[in-house]
């Protein structure tokens, strides 16, 4: 795994993706998904997250509660023109 790209597979080789339970954001990267989820978790007063509070940044248990782990079981070829953002 490189520093610029994360990709996970199940033990039998199926691709795994991560989805935000709150809004449906999807990523191959668990870290990117957790960074996306942080604002969904709420903030302390004045919009600032403080360490050692229940909304503290990087509370892995809370982040995983909001993360769906999905196995990709099927693929379909598409034209490059159909891919948004390229």
Short mmCIF file of N, CA, C and O in Angstrom, two decimals:
data_model
loop_
_atom_site.label_atom_id
_atom_site.label_comp_id
_atom_site.label_asym_id
_atom_site.label_seq_id
_atom_site.Cartn_x
_atom_site.Cartn_y
_atom_site.Cartn_z
N UNK A 1 0.84 -1.17 0.00
CA UNK A 1 0.00 0.00 0.00
C UNK A 1 0.90 1.24 0.00
O UNK A 1 1.82 1.34 0.77
N UNK A 2 0.62 2.19 -0.88
CA UNK A 2 1.41 3.42 -0.92
C UNK A 2 0.79 4.48 -0.02
O UNK A 2 -0.34 4.34 0.44
N UNK A 3 1.51 5.55 0.19
CA UNK A 3 1.00 6.63 1.03
C UNK A 3 -0.13 7.41 0.35
O UNK A 3 -0.92 8.07 1.01
N UNK A 4 -0.20 7.36 -0.97
CA UNK A 4 -1.18 8.16 -1.68
C UNK A 4 -2.44 7.39 -2.07
O UNK A 4 -3.38 7.97 -2.58
N UNK A 5 -2.45 6.10 -1.85
CA UNK A 5 -3.61 5.31 -2.27
C UNK A 5 -3.82 4.16 -1.31
O UNK A 5 -2.91 3.39 -1.04
N UNK A 6 -5.02 4.06 -0.79
CA UNK A 6 -5.40 2.92 0.05
C UNK A 6 -6.35 2.05 -0.73
O UNK A 6 -7.19 2.55 -1.46
N UNK A 7 -6.22 0.77 -0.57
CA UNK A 7 -7.18 -0.16 -1.15
C UNK A 7 -7.17 -1.42 -0.31
O UNK A 7 -6.11 -1.93 0.02
N UNK A 8 -8.34 -1.90 0.04
CA UNK A 8 -8.44 -3.08 0.88
C UNK A 8 -9.22 -4.16 0.16
O UNK A 8 -10.09 -3.87 -0.66
N UNK A 9 -8.91 -5.40 0.48
CA UNK A 9 -9.61 -6.55 -0.09
C UNK A 9 -9.97 -7.51 1.03
O UNK A 9 -9.32 -7.53 2.08
N UNK A 10 -10.99 -8.32 0.79
CA UNK A 10 -11.33 -9.38 1.73
C UNK A 10 -10.30 -10.49 1.57
O UNK A 10 -9.49 -10.47 0.64
N UNK A 11 -10.36 -11.47 2.43
CA UNK A 11 -9.43 -12.60 2.35
C UNK A 11 -9.52 -13.37 1.06
O UNK A 11 -8.56 -13.99 0.62
N UNK A 12 -10.69 -13.32 0.41
CA UNK A 12 -10.84 -14.05 -0.85
C UNK A 12 -10.69 -13.14 -2.08
O UNK A 12 -11.05 -13.52 -3.18
N UNK A 13 -10.18 -11.92 -1.89
CA UNK A 13 -9.80 -11.07 -3.01
C UNK A 13 -10.83 -10.07 -3.49
O UNK A 13 -10.58 -9.33 -4.44
N UNK A 14 -12.01 -9.99 -2.87
CA UNK A 14 -13.01 -9.01 -3.27
C UNK A 14 -12.61 -7.63 -2.75
O UNK A 14 -12.13 -7.48 -1.62
N UNK A 15 -12.84 -6.61 -3.55
CA UNK A 15 -12.56 -5.23 -3.18
C UNK A 15 -13.52 -4.78 -2.08
O UNK A 15 -14.68 -5.18 -2.07
N UNK A 16 -13.03 -3.95 -1.17
CA UNK A 16 -13.84 -3.41 -0.08
C UNK A 16 -13.89 -1.90 -0.23
O UNK A 16 -12.88 -1.26 -0.51
N UNK A 17 -15.10 -1.32 -0.08
CA UNK A 17 -15.24 0.13 -0.05
C UNK A 17 -15.89 0.52 1.27
O UNK A 17 -16.49 -0.30 1.96
N UNK A 18 -15.75 1.80 1.62
CA UNK A 18 -16.26 2.32 2.88
C UNK A 18 -17.29 3.40 2.59
O UNK A 18 -17.08 4.25 1.73
N UNK A 19 -18.43 3.37 3.31
CA UNK A 19 -19.50 4.33 3.07
C UNK A 19 -19.93 4.98 4.37
O UNK A 19 -20.10 4.31 5.40
N UNK A 20 -20.13 6.28 4.32
CA UNK A 20 -20.63 7.06 5.46
C UNK A 20 -22.10 6.73 5.66
O UNK A 20 -22.90 6.87 4.73
N UNK A 21 -22.47 6.29 6.85
CA UNK A 21 -23.87 5.96 7.15
C UNK A 21 -24.76 7.20 7.16
O UNK A 21 -25.97 7.10 6.97
N UNK A 22 -24.17 8.37 7.40
CA UNK A 22 -24.97 9.59 7.49
C UNK A 22 -25.40 10.15 6.14
O UNK A 22 -26.52 10.63 5.99
N UNK A 23 -24.52 10.09 5.13
CA UNK A 23 -24.84 10.75 3.87
C UNK A 23 -24.55 9.92 2.63
O UNK A 23 -24.89 10.32 1.53
N UNK A 24 -23.90 8.77 2.78
CA UNK A 24 -23.64 7.92 1.63
C UNK A 24 -22.32 8.16 0.92
O UNK A 24 -22.03 7.50 -0.08
N UNK A 25 -21.48 9.06 1.41
CA UNK A 25 -20.15 9.28 0.83
C UNK A 25 -19.43 7.94 0.76
O UNK A 25 -19.44 7.16 1.71
N UNK A 26 -18.76 7.65 -0.38
CA UNK A 26 -18.08 6.37 -0.58
C UNK A 26 -16.63 6.61 -0.94
O UNK A 26 -16.30 7.52 -1.70
N UNK A 27 -15.74 5.76 -0.41
CA UNK A 27 -14.31 5.87 -0.70
C UNK A 27 -13.64 4.50 -0.57
O UNK A 27 -14.11 3.64 0.17
N UNK A 28 -12.54 4.34 -1.29
CA UNK A 28 -11.68 3.17 -1.09
C UNK A 28 -10.86 3.30 0.18
O UNK A 28 -10.34 2.34 0.70
N UNK A 29 -10.72 4.53 0.68
CA UNK A 29 -9.84 4.83 1.80
C UNK A 29 -10.62 4.93 3.10
O UNK A 29 -11.52 5.76 3.24
N UNK A 30 -10.26 4.11 4.07
CA UNK A 30 -10.87 4.19 5.39
C UNK A 30 -10.53 5.53 6.04
O UNK A 30 -11.38 6.18 6.65
N UNK A 31 -9.29 5.97 5.89
CA UNK A 31 -8.87 7.24 6.47
C UNK A 31 -9.63 8.42 5.89
O UNK A 31 -10.07 9.32 6.62
N UNK A 32 -9.80 8.44 4.57
CA UNK A 32 -10.55 9.52 3.93
C UNK A 32 -12.02 9.50 4.36
O UNK A 32 -12.63 10.55 4.58
N UNK A 33 -12.57 8.30 4.52
CA UNK A 33 -13.96 8.19 4.97
C UNK A 33 -14.09 8.72 6.39
O UNK A 33 -15.02 9.47 6.70
N UNK A 34 -13.16 8.39 7.26
CA UNK A 34 -13.22 8.88 8.63
C UNK A 34 -13.02 10.40 8.68
O UNK A 34 -13.69 11.08 9.48
N UNK A 35 -12.15 10.94 7.86
CA UNK A 35 -11.98 12.39 7.80
C UNK A 35 -13.28 13.05 7.35
O UNK A 35 -13.67 14.10 7.87
N UNK A 36 -13.97 12.43 6.40
CA UNK A 36 -15.25 12.95 5.93
C UNK A 36 -16.29 12.90 7.05
O UNK A 36 -17.10 13.83 7.20
N UNK A 37 -16.29 11.84 7.85
CA UNK A 37 -17.30 11.63 8.88
C UNK A 37 -17.14 12.59 10.07
O UNK A 37 -18.12 12.94 10.72
N UNK A 38 -15.93 13.02 10.35
CA UNK A 38 -15.68 13.87 11.53
C UNK A 38 -16.71 15.00 11.69
O UNK A 38 -17.28 15.15 12.77
N UNK A 39 -16.98 15.79 10.66
CA UNK A 39 -17.96 16.88 10.86
C UNK A 39 -19.38 16.38 11.17
O UNK A 39 -20.15 17.08 11.83
N UNK A 40 -19.74 15.17 10.74
CA UNK A 40 -21.05 14.62 11.06
C UNK A 40 -21.19 14.33 12.55
O UNK A 40 -22.30 14.25 13.06
N UNK A 41 -20.07 14.11 13.21
CA UNK A 41 -20.11 13.68 14.60
C UNK A 41 -20.45 14.80 15.57
O UNK A 41 -20.76 14.57 16.72
N UNK A 42 -20.39 16.04 15.14
CA UNK A 42 -20.74 17.15 16.03
C UNK A 42 -19.50 17.76 16.65
O UNK A 42 -18.43 17.16 16.69
N UNK A 43 -19.69 18.95 17.11
CA UNK A 43 -18.59 19.72 17.67
C UNK A 43 -18.98 20.23 19.05
O UNK A 43 -20.15 20.25 19.41
N UNK A 44 -17.99 20.66 19.79
CA UNK A 44 -18.26 21.27 21.08
C UNK A 44 -18.68 22.71 20.84
O UNK A 44 -18.87 23.14 19.72
N UNK A 45 -18.79 23.49 21.83
CA UNK A 45 -19.27 24.87 21.71
C UNK A 45 -18.39 25.68 20.77
O UNK A 45 -17.19 25.44 20.66
N UNK A 46 -18.96 26.63 20.11
CA UNK A 46 -18.28 27.56 19.21
C UNK A 46 -17.67 26.87 18.00
O UNK A 46 -16.76 27.38 17.37
N UNK A 47 -18.14 25.66 17.66
CA UNK A 47 -17.67 24.97 16.47
C UNK A 47 -16.26 24.42 16.58
O UNK A 47 -15.62 24.14 15.57
N UNK A 48 -15.76 24.24 17.77
CA UNK A 48 -14.39 23.77 17.97
C UNK A 48 -14.43 22.41 18.65
O UNK A 48 -15.09 22.25 19.68
N UNK A 49 -13.72 21.43 18.09
CA UNK A 49 -13.60 20.14 18.76
C UNK A 49 -12.41 20.20 19.71
O UNK A 49 -11.31 20.56 19.32
N UNK A 50 -12.64 19.82 20.94
CA UNK A 50 -11.59 19.82 21.94
C UNK A 50 -11.19 18.39 22.26
O UNK A 50 -12.04 17.51 22.32
N UNK A 51 -9.90 18.13 22.48
CA UNK A 51 -9.49 16.78 22.84
C UNK A 51 -10.10 16.35 24.18
O UNK A 51 -10.44 17.17 25.00
N UNK A 52 -10.25 15.06 24.33
CA UNK A 52 -10.71 14.45 25.57
C UNK A 52 -12.19 14.73 25.86
O UNK A 52 -12.62 14.67 26.99
N UNK A 53 -12.96 15.07 24.84
CA UNK A 53 -14.40 15.18 25.00
C UNK A 53 -15.03 14.04 24.23
O UNK A 53 -14.37 13.37 23.44
N UNK A 54 -16.34 13.84 24.38
CA UNK A 54 -16.97 12.73 23.66
C UNK A 54 -16.97 12.96 22.15
O UNK A 54 -17.15 12.03 21.39
N UNK A 55 -16.75 14.18 21.70
CA UNK A 55 -16.66 14.46 20.27
C UNK A 55 -15.22 14.63 19.81
O UNK A 55 -14.97 15.16 18.74
N UNK A 56 -14.27 14.17 20.62
CA UNK A 56 -12.86 14.34 20.28
C UNK A 56 -12.53 13.73 18.92
O UNK A 56 -13.06 12.70 18.54
N UNK A 57 -11.66 14.39 18.20
CA UNK A 57 -11.22 13.92 16.88
C UNK A 57 -10.56 12.55 17.02
O UNK A 57 -9.86 12.28 17.99
N UNK A 58 -10.78 11.70 16.03
CA UNK A 58 -10.13 10.39 15.91
C UNK A 58 -10.59 9.39 16.97
O UNK A 58 -9.84 8.53 17.38
N UNK A 59 -11.83 9.49 17.39
CA UNK A 59 -12.42 8.48 18.27
C UNK A 59 -12.82 7.32 17.35
O UNK A 59 -13.90 7.32 16.76
N UNK A 60 -11.95 6.34 17.21
CA UNK A 60 -12.11 5.27 16.24
C UNK A 60 -13.41 4.50 16.42
O UNK A 60 -14.08 4.18 15.44
N UNK A 61 -13.80 4.22 17.65
CA UNK A 61 -15.04 3.48 17.88
C UNK A 61 -16.24 4.25 17.33
O UNK A 61 -17.11 3.67 16.68
N UNK A 62 -16.30 5.55 17.59
CA UNK A 62 -17.40 6.36 17.09
C UNK A 62 -17.36 6.47 15.57
O UNK A 62 -18.40 6.44 14.91
N UNK A 63 -16.18 6.60 14.99
CA UNK A 63 -16.05 6.68 13.54
C UNK A 63 -16.51 5.39 12.88
O UNK A 63 -17.22 5.41 11.86
N UNK A 64 -16.14 4.25 13.44
CA UNK A 64 -16.54 2.97 12.85
C UNK A 64 -18.04 2.73 12.97
O UNK A 64 -18.63 2.09 12.11
N UNK A 65 -18.69 3.28 14.01
CA UNK A 65 -20.15 3.15 14.12
C UNK A 65 -20.84 3.85 12.96
O UNK A 65 -21.96 3.48 12.59
N UNK A 66 -20.20 4.85 12.38
CA UNK A 66 -20.78 5.62 11.27
C UNK A 66 -20.24 5.18 9.92
O UNK A 66 -20.49 5.82 8.91
N UNK A 67 -19.49 4.07 9.90
CA UNK A 67 -18.88 3.59 8.66
C UNK A 67 -19.45 2.23 8.28
O UNK A 67 -19.46 1.31 9.09
N UNK A 68 -19.91 2.12 7.05
CA UNK A 68 -20.31 0.83 6.51
C UNK A 68 -19.14 0.28 5.70
O UNK A 68 -18.51 1.02 4.94
N UNK A 69 -18.84 -0.99 5.87
CA UNK A 69 -17.80 -1.65 5.09
C UNK A 69 -18.51 -2.57 4.10
O UNK A 69 -19.25 -3.46 4.50
N UNK A 70 -18.30 -2.31 2.82
CA UNK A 70 -19.03 -3.02 1.77
C UNK A 70 -18.10 -3.81 0.87
O UNK A 70 -17.06 -3.30 0.44
N UNK A 71 -18.49 -5.02 0.53
CA UNK A 71 -17.75 -5.87 -0.40
C UNK A 71 -18.27 -5.60 -1.81
O UNK A 71 -19.48 -5.58 -2.04
N UNK A 72 -17.36 -5.39 -2.75
CA UNK A 72 -17.73 -5.21 -4.15
C UNK A 72 -17.71 -6.59 -4.80
O UNK A 72 -16.66 -7.21 -4.90
N UNK A 73 -18.88 -7.05 -5.22
CA UNK A 73 -18.95 -8.41 -5.75
C UNK A 73 -19.14 -8.46 -7.26
O UNK A 73 -18.97 -9.51 -7.86
N UNK A 74 -19.50 -7.35 -7.86
CA UNK A 74 -19.72 -7.34 -9.30
C UNK A 74 -19.05 -6.14 -9.94
O UNK A 74 -18.84 -5.12 -9.30
N UNK A 75 -18.70 -6.29 -11.18
CA UNK A 75 -18.12 -5.17 -11.93
C UNK A 75 -18.81 -5.06 -13.27
O UNK A 75 -19.38 -6.03 -13.78
N UNK A 76 -18.74 -3.87 -13.82
CA UNK A 76 -19.30 -3.61 -15.14
C UNK A 76 -18.40 -2.59 -15.82
O UNK A 76 -18.04 -1.58 -15.22
N UNK A 77 -18.02 -2.86 -17.04
CA UNK A 77 -17.16 -1.93 -17.77
C UNK A 77 -17.98 -0.73 -18.23
O UNK A 77 -19.11 -0.87 -18.69
N UNK A 78 -17.40 0.47 -18.07
CA UNK A 78 -18.04 1.71 -18.53
C UNK A 78 -17.06 2.50 -19.37
O UNK A 78 -15.85 2.31 -19.27
N UNK A 79 -17.57 3.40 -20.19
CA UNK A 79 -16.72 4.29 -20.98
C UNK A 79 -16.16 5.37 -20.08
O UNK A 79 -16.81 5.80 -19.12
N UNK A 80 -14.96 5.83 -20.37
CA UNK A 80 -14.32 6.87 -19.59
C UNK A 80 -15.18 8.12 -19.50
O UNK A 80 -15.20 8.81 -18.47
N UNK A 81 -15.93 8.42 -20.55
CA UNK A 81 -16.79 9.60 -20.57
C UNK A 81 -17.89 9.52 -19.50
O UNK A 81 -18.46 10.54 -19.09
N UNK A 82 -18.21 8.33 -19.03
CA UNK A 82 -19.24 8.16 -18.03
C UNK A 82 -18.74 8.42 -16.61
O UNK A 82 -19.53 8.54 -15.68
N UNK A 83 -17.43 8.52 -16.43
CA UNK A 83 -16.84 8.71 -15.11
C UNK A 83 -16.77 10.19 -14.79
O UNK A 83 -16.12 10.96 -15.50
N UNK A 84 -17.47 10.60 -13.73
CA UNK A 84 -17.49 12.01 -13.34
C UNK A 84 -16.18 12.38 -12.66
O UNK A 84 -15.58 11.57 -11.96
N UNK A 85 -15.73 13.59 -12.88
CA UNK A 85 -14.54 14.09 -12.20
C UNK A 85 -13.22 13.82 -12.92
O UNK A 85 -12.18 14.19 -12.42
N UNK A 86 -13.25 13.16 -14.06
CA UNK A 86 -12.01 12.92 -14.79
C UNK A 86 -11.86 13.90 -15.92
O UNK A 86 -12.73 14.35 -16.53
#
